[in-house]
Amino acid sequence: MHTQGGHKPEPTLLTTGTGSGKTESFMFPVLDYCYKHKEERGIKVIILYPMNALATDQAKRLAEAIHKDKKLKGLITAGLFIGEGKDKSKYPKKMGESHVIENRDEIVGNPPDILLTNFKMLDYGLMRHNFHALWTHNFENKNLLKFLVLDELHTYDGAQGTDVANLIRRLKLKLNIPKKHLCP
């Protein structure tokens, strides 16, 4: 699948210092992809974080980028699918100026375009029956999920790296993603 202009996204590894624009290097291409496929419902991008604090911080940046862009605001959604406390009412059900969707029931019932998560919650999302609806649209369109961003890749080493590699294999198998379609 080629994007407009004939460019096919390639797997990319970016290493550079803190504050040098790594987030923007993946954020703008994934937002562009989501915009081009705005008529299709379901998860188009998964961003994996090793820690919830990093996911929460990046979710705020993503929400701000979506909110500030007239083309994206109200059309593109992102959901933070991490551990959830006992009071579900305090987690936003809609995108805002500085927050993404955080209510787990809303995320599962109406899957966002971009899913920010950690590897444990992605694992639960693939295995637990109560999260099956999260993938409904992806089951219908095996080409929908295009990007898998592994932020802080260097933290996935040793046994955890093996777990994450197998998790990615299971994701591709469960969603029946064609070979070489998913772009890391």
CSV table of N, CA, C and O in Angstrom, one decimal, residues 60-163:
chain,number,residue,atom,x,y,z
A,60,LYS,N,-0.6,13.7,26.0
A,60,LYS,CA,-0.9,15.2,26.0
A,60,LYS,C,-0.4,15.9,24.8
A,60,LYS,O,-1.1,16.7,24.2
A,61,ARG,N,0.8,15.6,24.4
A,61,ARG,CA,1.4,16.2,23.2
A,61,ARG,C,0.6,15.9,21.9
A,61,ARG,O,0.3,16.7,21.1
A,62,LEU,N,0.2,14.6,21.8
A,62,LEU,CA,-0.6,14.2,20.7
A,62,LEU,C,-2.0,14.9,20.7
A,62,LEU,O,-2.4,15.4,19.6
A,63,ALA,N,-2.6,15.0,21.8
A,63,ALA,CA,-3.9,15.7,21.9
A,63,ALA,C,-3.8,17.1,21.5
A,63,ALA,O,-4.6,17.7,20.8
A,64,GLU,N,-2.7,17.8,22.0
A,64,GLU,CA,-2.5,19.2,21.6
A,64,GLU,C,-2.3,19.4,20.1
A,64,GLU,O,-2.9,20.3,19.5
A,65,ALA,N,-1.6,18.5,19.5
A,65,ALA,CA,-1.3,18.5,18.0
A,65,ALA,C,-2.6,18.3,17.3
A,65,ALA,O,-2.9,19.1,16.3
A,66,ILE,N,-3.4,17.4,17.7
A,66,ILE,CA,-4.7,17.2,17.0
A,66,ILE,C,-5.7,18.4,17.2
A,66,ILE,O,-6.3,18.8,16.3
A,67,HIS,N,-5.7,18.9,18.4
A,67,HIS,CA,-6.6,20.0,18.8
A,67,HIS,C,-6.3,21.3,18.0
A,67,HIS,O,-7.2,22.0,17.6
A,68,LYS,N,-5.0,21.5,17.8
A,68,LYS,CA,-4.5,22.7,17.1
A,68,LYS,C,-4.7,22.7,15.6
A,68,LYS,O,-4.7,23.7,14.9
A,69,ASP,N,-4.9,21.5,15.0
A,69,ASP,CA,-5.0,21.4,13.5
A,69,ASP,C,-6.5,21.3,13.1
A,69,ASP,O,-7.2,20.3,13.5
A,70,LYS,N,-6.9,22.3,12.4
A,70,LYS,CA,-8.4,22.3,12.0
A,70,LYS,C,-8.8,21.1,11.2
A,70,LYS,O,-9.9,20.7,11.3
A,71,LYS,N,-7.9,20.5,10.4
A,71,LYS,CA,-8.2,19.3,9.6
A,71,LYS,C,-8.4,18.1,10.5
A,71,LYS,O,-9.1,17.2,10.1
A,72,LEU,N,-7.7,18.0,11.6
A,72,LEU,CA,-7.7,16.8,12.5
A,72,LEU,C,-8.7,16.9,13.6
A,72,LEU,O,-9.3,15.9,14.0
A,73,LYS,N,-8.9,18.1,14.2
A,73,LYS,CA,-9.7,18.3,15.4
A,73,LYS,C,-11.2,17.8,15.1
A,73,LYS,O,-11.8,18.2,14.1
A,74,GLY,N,-11.7,16.9,15.9
A,74,GLY,CA,-13.0,16.4,15.7
A,74,GLY,C,-13.1,15.2,14.8
A,74,GLY,O,-14.1,14.6,14.7
A,75,LEU,N,-12.0,14.9,14.1
A,75,LEU,CA,-12.0,13.8,13.1
A,75,LEU,C,-11.1,12.7,13.5
A,75,LEU,O,-11.4,11.5,13.3
A,76,ILE,N,-9.9,13.0,14.1
A,76,ILE,CA,-8.9,12.0,14.5
A,76,ILE,C,-9.0,11.8,16.0
A,76,ILE,O,-9.0,12.8,16.8
A,77,THR,N,-9.0,10.6,16.5
A,77,THR,CA,-9.0,10.3,17.9
A,77,THR,C,-7.8,9.5,18.3
A,77,THR,O,-7.3,8.7,17.6
A,78,ALA,N,-7.5,9.6,19.6
A,78,ALA,CA,-6.4,8.9,20.2
A,78,ALA,C,-6.9,8.4,21.6
A,78,ALA,O,-7.7,9.1,22.2
A,79,GLY,N,-6.5,7.2,21.9
A,79,GLY,CA,-6.9,6.7,23.2
A,79,GLY,C,-5.8,6.1,24.0
A,79,GLY,O,-4.9,5.5,23.5
A,80,LEU,N,-5.7,6.4,25.3
A,80,LEU,CA,-4.7,6.0,26.2
A,80,LEU,C,-5.2,4.7,26.9
A,80,LEU,O,-6.0,4.8,27.8
A,81,PHE,N,-4.7,3.6,26.5
A,81,PHE,CA,-5.1,2.3,27.0
A,81,PHE,C,-4.0,1.7,27.9
A,81,PHE,O,-3.2,0.9,27.5
A,82,ILE,N,-4.1,2.2,29.2
A,82,ILE,CA,-3.1,1.8,30.2
A,82,ILE,C,-3.9,1.4,31.4
A,82,ILE,O,-5.1,1.4,31.4
A,83,GLY,N,-3.2,1.1,32.5
A,83,GLY,CA,-3.9,0.7,33.7
A,83,GLY,C,-4.9,1.8,34.1
A,83,GLY,O,-4.7,3.0,33.9
A,84,GLU,N,-6.0,1.3,34.7
A,84,GLU,CA,-7.1,2.3,35.0
A,84,GLU,C,-7.5,2.1,36.5
A,84,GLU,O,-7.6,1.0,37.0
A,85,GLY,N,-7.6,3.3,37.2
A,85,GLY,CA,-8.0,3.2,38.6
A,85,GLY,C,-9.5,2.8,38.8
A,85,GLY,O,-10.1,2.4,37.8
A,86,LYS,N,-9.9,2.9,40.0
A,86,LYS,CA,-11.3,2.4,40.3
A,86,LYS,C,-12.4,3.4,39.8
A,86,LYS,O,-13.5,3.0,39.6
A,87,ASP,N,-12.1,4.7,39.8
A,87,ASP,CA,-13.1,5.7,39.4
A,87,ASP,C,-13.1,6.0,37.9
A,87,ASP,O,-12.4,6.9,37.5
A,88,LYS,N,-13.9,5.2,37.1
A,88,LYS,CA,-13.9,5.4,35.7
A,88,LYS,C,-14.4,6.7,35.2
A,88,LYS,O,-14.1,7.2,34.2
A,89,SER,N,-15.2,7.4,36.1
A,89,SER,CA,-15.8,8.6,35.7
A,89,SER,C,-14.8,9.8,35.5
A,89,SER,O,-15.1,10.7,34.8
A,90,LYS,N,-13.7,9.6,36.1
A,90,LYS,CA,-12.7,10.7,36.0
A,90,LYS,C,-11.8,10.6,34.7
A,90,LYS,O,-11.0,11.5,34.4
A,91,TYR,N,-12.0,9.6,33.9
A,91,TYR,CA,-11.2,9.4,32.7
A,91,TYR,C,-12.0,9.9,31.5
A,91,TYR,O,-13.2,9.5,31.3
A,92,PRO,N,-11.4,10.8,30.7
A,92,PRO,CA,-12.2,11.4,29.6
A,92,PRO,C,-12.7,10.4,28.6
A,92,PRO,O,-12.0,9.5,28.2
A,93,LYS,N,-13.9,10.7,28.1
A,93,LYS,CA,-14.5,9.9,27.1
A,93,LYS,C,-14.4,10.5,25.7
A,93,LYS,O,-14.7,9.9,24.7
A,94,LYS,N,-13.9,11.8,25.7
A,94,LYS,CA,-13.8,12.5,24.4
A,94,LYS,C,-12.4,13.1,24.4
A,94,LYS,O,-11.8,13.4,25.4
A,95,MET,N,-12.0,13.4,23.2
A,95,MET,CA,-10.7,14.2,23.0
A,95,MET,C,-10.9,15.6,23.5
A,95,MET,O,-12.0,16.2,23.4
A,96,GLY,N,-9.8,16.1,24.0
A,96,GLY,CA,-9.8,17.5,24.5
A,96,GLY,C,-8.6,18.3,24.1
A,96,GLY,O,-7.7,17.7,23.4
A,97,GLU,N,-8.5,19.5,24.5
A,97,GLU,CA,-7.4,20.3,24.1
A,97,GLU,C,-6.0,19.8,24.6
A,97,GLU,O,-5.0,19.9,23.9
A,98,SER,N,-6.0,19.1,25.7
A,98,SER,CA,-4.8,18.6,26.3
A,98,SER,C,-4.9,17.2,26.8
A,98,SER,O,-4.1,16.7,27.6
A,99,HIS,N,-5.9,16.5,26.3
A,99,HIS,CA,-6.1,15.0,26.7
A,99,HIS,C,-6.7,14.2,25.6
A,99,HIS,O,-7.5,14.7,24.8
A,100,VAL,N,-6.3,12.9,25.6
A,100,VAL,CA,-6.9,12.0,24.7
A,100,VAL,C,-8.0,11.2,25.4
A,100,VAL,O,-8.3,11.5,26.6
A,101,ILE,N,-8.7,10.3,24.8
A,101,ILE,CA,-9.7,9.5,25.4
A,101,ILE,C,-9.0,8.5,26.4
A,101,ILE,O,-8.0,7.9,26.0
A,102,GLU,N,-9.5,8.5,27.6
A,102,GLU,CA,-8.8,7.6,28.6
A,102,GLU,C,-9.8,6.6,29.2
A,102,GLU,O,-9.4,5.6,29.9
A,103,ASN,N,-11.1,6.8,29.0
A,103,ASN,CA,-12.1,5.8,29.5
A,103,ASN,C,-12.0,4.5,28.8
A,103,ASN,O,-12.2,4.5,27.5
A,104,ARG,N,-11.7,3.5,29.5
A,104,ARG,CA,-11.5,2.2,28.8
A,104,ARG,C,-12.7,1.7,28.1
A,104,ARG,O,-12.6,1.1,27.0
A,105,ASP,N,-13.9,1.8,28.7
A,105,ASP,CA,-15.1,1.3,28.0
A,105,ASP,C,-15.3,2.1,26.7
A,105,ASP,O,-15.7,1.5,25.7
A,106,GLU,N,-15.0,3.4,26.7
A,106,GLU,CA,-15.2,4.2,25.4
A,106,GLU,C,-14.1,3.7,24.4
A,106,GLU,O,-14.5,3.6,23.2
A,107,ILE,N,-12.9,3.5,24.8
A,107,ILE,CA,-11.9,3.0,23.9
A,107,ILE,C,-12.2,1.7,23.3
A,107,ILE,O,-12.1,1.5,22.1
A,108,VAL,N,-12.7,0.8,24.1
A,108,VAL,CA,-13.1,-0.6,23.6
A,108,VAL,C,-14.3,-0.5,22.7
A,108,VAL,O,-14.4,-1.1,21.6
A,109,GLY,N,-15.3,0.3,23.1
A,109,GLY,CA,-16.6,0.3,22.4
A,109,GLY,C,-16.5,1.2,21.1
A,109,GLY,O,-17.3,0.9,20.2
A,110,ASN,N,-15.6,2.1,21.1
A,110,ASN,CA,-15.5,3.0,19.9
A,110,ASN,C,-14.0,3.2,19.7
A,110,ASN,O,-13.4,4.2,20.0
A,111,PRO,N,-13.3,2.2,19.1
A,111,PRO,CA,-11.8,2.2,19.0
A,111,PRO,C,-11.3,3.5,18.4
A,111,PRO,O,-11.8,3.9,17.3
A,112,PRO,N,-10.2,4.1,19.0
A,112,PRO,CA,-9.7,5.3,18.4
A,112,PRO,C,-8.8,5.0,17.2
A,112,PRO,O,-8.5,3.8,16.9
A,113,ASP,N,-8.4,6.0,16.5
A,113,ASP,CA,-7.5,5.9,15.3
A,113,ASP,C,-6.1,5.5,15.8
A,113,ASP,O,-5.4,4.7,15.2
A,114,ILE,N,-5.7,6.1,16.9
A,114,ILE,CA,-4.4,5.9,17.5
A,114,ILE,C,-4.5,5.4,18.9
A,114,ILE,O,-5.2,5.9,19.7
A,115,LEU,N,-3.9,4.2,19.2
A,115,LEU,CA,-3.9,3.6,20.5
A,115,LEU,C,-2.6,3.7,21.1
A,115,LEU,O,-1.6,3.2,20.6
A,116,LEU,N,-2.5,4.5,22.2
A,116,LEU,CA,-1.3,4.6,23.0
A,116,LEU,C,-1.4,3.6,24.2
A,116,LEU,O,-2.4,3.6,24.9
A,117,THR,N,-0.4,2.8,24.3
A,117,THR,CA,-0.5,1.7,25.3
A,117,THR,C,0.9,1.2,25.7
A,117,THR,O,1.9,1.8,25.3
A,118,ASN,N,0.9,0.3,26.6
A,118,ASN,CA,2.2,-0.4,27.0
A,118,ASN,C,2.0,-1.9,26.6
A,118,ASN,O,0.9,-2.3,26.2
A,119,PHE,N,3.1,-2.6,26.6
A,119,PHE,CA,3.1,-4.0,26.1
A,119,PHE,C,2.2,-4.9,26.9
A,119,PHE,O,1.5,-5.7,26.4
A,120,LYS,N,2.0,-4.6,28.2
A,120,LYS,CA,1.2,-5.5,29.0
A,120,LYS,C,-0.3,-5.3,28.7
A,120,LYS,O,-1.1,-6.2,28.5
A,121,MET,N,-0.7,-4.0,28.5
A,121,MET,CA,-2.1,-3.7,28.1
A,121,MET,C,-2.4,-4.2,26.7
A,121,MET,O,-3.5,-4.7,26.5
A,122,LEU,N,-1.5,-4.1,25.8
A,122,LEU,CA,-1.7,-4.6,24.5
A,122,LEU,C,-1.9,-6.1,24.5
A,122,LEU,O,-2.7,-6.7,23.9
A,123,ASP,N,-1.1,-6.8,25.4
A,123,ASP,CA,-1.2,-8.2,25.6
A,123,ASP,C,-2.6,-8.5,26.1
A,123,ASP,O,-3.3,-9.4,25.5
A,124,TYR,N,-3.1,-7.8,27.1
A,124,TYR,CA,-4.5,-8.0,27.6
A,124,TYR,C,-5.5,-7.7,26.5
A,124,TYR,O,-6.5,-8.4,26.4
A,125,GLY,N,-5.3,-6.7,25.8
A,125,GLY,CA,-6.2,-6.3,24.7
A,125,GLY,C,-6.3,-7.4,23.6
A,125,GLY,O,-7.4,-7.5,23.0
A,126,LEU,N,-5.3,-8.1,23.4
A,126,LEU,CA,-5.3,-9.2,22.4
A,126,LEU,C,-5.9,-10.5,23.0
A,126,LEU,O,-6.5,-11.3,22.3
A,127,MET,N,-5.7,-10.7,24.3
A,127,MET,CA,-6.1,-12.0,24.9
A,127,MET,C,-7.5,-12.0,25.6
A,127,MET,O,-8.1,-13.0,25.6
A,128,ARG,N,-7.8,-11.0,26.3
A,128,ARG,CA,-9.0,-11.0,27.1
A,128,ARG,C,-10.3,-10.7,26.3
A,128,ARG,O,-10.4,-9.8,25.4
A,129,HIS,N,-11.3,-11.6,26.5
A,129,HIS,CA,-12.5,-11.5,25.8
A,129,HIS,C,-13.2,-10.2,25.9
A,129,HIS,O,-13.9,-9.7,25.0
A,130,ASN,N,-13.1,-9.5,27.1
A,130,ASN,CA,-13.8,-8.2,27.3
A,130,ASN,C,-13.2,-7.1,26.5
A,130,ASN,O,-13.8,-6.0,26.4
A,131,PHE,N,-12.0,-7.3,25.8
A,131,PHE,CA,-11.4,-6.3,25.0
A,131,PHE,C,-11.5,-6.7,23.5
A,131,PHE,O,-11.0,-6.0,22.6
A,132,HIS,N,-12.3,-7.7,23.2
A,132,HIS,CA,-12.4,-8.2,21.8
A,132,HIS,C,-12.9,-7.1,20.8
A,132,HIS,O,-12.5,-7.0,19.7
A,133,ALA,N,-13.9,-6.3,21.3
A,133,ALA,CA,-14.5,-5.3,20.5
A,133,ALA,C,-13.5,-4.2,20.1
A,133,ALA,O,-13.7,-3.5,19.1
A,134,LEU,N,-12.4,-4.1,20.8
A,134,LEU,CA,-11.3,-3.1,20.4
A,134,LEU,C,-10.8,-3.4,19.0
A,134,LEU,O,-10.5,-2.4,18.3
A,135,TRP,N,-10.9,-4.6,18.5
A,135,TRP,CA,-10.3,-5.0,17.2
A,135,TRP,C,-11.4,-5.2,16.1
A,135,TRP,O,-11.0,-5.6,15.0
A,136,THR,N,-12.6,-4.9,16.4
A,136,THR,CA,-13.7,-5.2,15.5
A,136,THR,C,-13.4,-4.7,14.1
A,136,THR,O,-13.6,-5.4,13.1
A,137,HIS,N,-13.1,-3.4,13.9
A,137,HIS,CA,-12.9,-2.8,12.6
A,137,HIS,C,-11.6,-3.4,12.0
A,137,HIS,O,-11.5,-3.5,10.7
A,138,ASN,N,-10.6,-3.7,12.8
A,138,ASN,CA,-9.4,-4.3,12.2
A,138,ASN,C,-9.6,-5.7,11.7
A,138,ASN,O,-9.0,-6.1,10.8
A,139,PHE,N,-10.5,-6.5,12.3
A,139,PHE,CA,-10.9,-7.8,11.8
A,139,PHE,C,-11.5,-7.7,10.4
A,139,PHE,O,-11.3,-8.5,9.5
A,140,GLU,N,-12.3,-6.6,10.3
A,140,GLU,CA,-13.0,-6.4,9.0
A,140,GLU,C,-12.1,-5.8,7.9
A,140,GLU,O,-12.3,-6.1,6.7
A,141,ASN,N,-11.0,-5.1,8.3
A,141,ASN,CA,-10.1,-4.5,7.3
A,141,ASN,C,-8.7,-4.8,7.8
A,141,ASN,O,-8.1,-4.1,8.6
A,142,LYS,N,-8.1,-5.9,7.3
A,142,LYS,CA,-6.8,-6.3,7.8
A,142,LYS,C,-5.7,-5.4,7.4
A,142,LYS,O,-4.5,-5.5,7.9
A,143,ASN,N,-5.9,-4.4,6.5
A,143,ASN,CA,-4.9,-3.4,6.1
A,143,ASN,C,-5.0,-2.1,6.9
A,143,ASN,O,-4.2,-1.2,6.6
A,144,LEU,N,-6.0,-2.0,7.8
A,144,LEU,CA,-6.2,-0.7,8.5
A,144,LEU,C,-5.0,-0.3,9.4
A,144,LEU,O,-4.6,0.8,9.4
A,145,LEU,N,-4.5,-1.3,10.2
A,145,LEU,CA,-3.4,-1.0,11.1
A,145,LEU,C,-2.2,-0.9,10.3
A,145,LEU,O,-1.7,-1.9,9.7
A,146,LYS,N,-1.5,0.3,10.2
A,146,LYS,CA,-0.4,0.5,9.4
A,146,LYS,C,0.9,0.7,10.1
A,146,LYS,O,2.0,0.3,9.7
A,147,PHE,N,0.8,1.4,11.3
A,147,PHE,CA,2.0,1.8,12.0
A,147,PHE,C,2.1,1.3,13.4
A,147,PHE,O,1.1,1.3,14.1
A,148,LEU,N,3.2,0.8,13.8
A,148,LEU,CA,3.5,0.3,15.2
A,148,LEU,C,4.7,1.1,15.6
A,148,LEU,O,5.8,0.8,15.1
A,149,VAL,N,4.6,2.0,16.5
A,149,VAL,CA,5.7,2.8,17.0
A,149,VAL,C,6.1,2.2,18.4
A,149,VAL,O,5.3,2.1,19.3
A,150,LEU,N,7.4,1.9,18.5
A,150,LEU,CA,7.9,1.4,19.8
A,150,LEU,C,8.8,2.5,20.3
A,150,LEU,O,10.0,2.6,19.9
A,151,ASP,N,8.2,3.4,21.2
A,151,ASP,CA,9.0,4.5,21.7
A,151,ASP,C,9.9,3.9,22.8
A,151,ASP,O,9.5,3.0,23.5
A,152,GLU,N,11.1,4.4,22.9
A,152,GLU,CA,12.1,4.0,23.8
A,152,GLU,C,12.5,2.5,23.6
A,152,GLU,O,12.5,1.7,24.5
A,153,LEU,N,12.7,2.2,22.3
A,153,LEU,CA,13.0,0.8,21.9
A,153,LEU,C,14.1,0.2,22.7
A,153,LEU,O,14.1,-1.0,23.0
A,154,HIS,N,15.1,0.9,23.1
A,154,HIS,CA,16.3,0.4,23.8
A,154,HIS,C,15.9,-0.3,25.1
A,154,HIS,O,16.6,-1.1,25.7
A,155,THR,N,14.7,0.1,25.7
A,155,THR,CA,14.3,-0.5,26.9
A,155,THR,C,13.7,-1.9,26.8
A,155,THR,O,13.6,-2.7,27.8
A,156,TYR,N,13.4,-2.3,25.5
A,156,TYR,CA,12.9,-3.7,25.3
A,156,TYR,C,14.1,-4.6,25.0
A,156,TYR,O,14.2,-5.0,23.8
A,157,ASP,N,14.8,-5.0,26.0
A,157,ASP,CA,15.9,-5.9,25.8
A,157,ASP,C,15.7,-7.2,26.6
A,157,ASP,O,14.8,-7.2,27.4
A,158,GLY,N,16.6,-8.2,26.4
A,158,GLY,CA,16.5,-9.4,27.2
A,158,GLY,C,15.1,-10.1,27.1
A,158,GLY,O,14.5,-10.1,26.0
A,159,ALA,N,14.7,-10.6,28.2
A,159,ALA,CA,13.4,-11.3,28.3
A,159,ALA,C,12.2,-10.4,27.9
A,159,ALA,O,11.3,-10.9,27.2
A,160,GLN,N,12.3,-9.2,28.3
A,160,GLN,CA,11.2,-8.2,27.9
A,160,GLN,C,11.2,-8.0,26.4
A,160,GLN,O,10.1,-7.9,25.8
A,161,GLY,N,12.3,-7.9,25.8
A,161,GLY,CA,12.4,-7.8,24.3
A,161,GLY,C,11.8,-9.0,23.6
A,161,GLY,O,11.1,-8.8,22.6
A,162,THR,N,12.1,-10.2,24.1
A,162,THR,CA,11.5,-11.4,23.6
A,162,THR,C,10.0,-11.4,23.7
A,162,THR,O,9.3,-11.7,22.8
A,163,ASP,N,9.5,-11.0,24.9
A,163,ASP,CA,8.1,-10.9,25.1
A,163,ASP,C,7.4,-9.9,24.1
A,163,ASP,O,6.4,-10.2,23.6
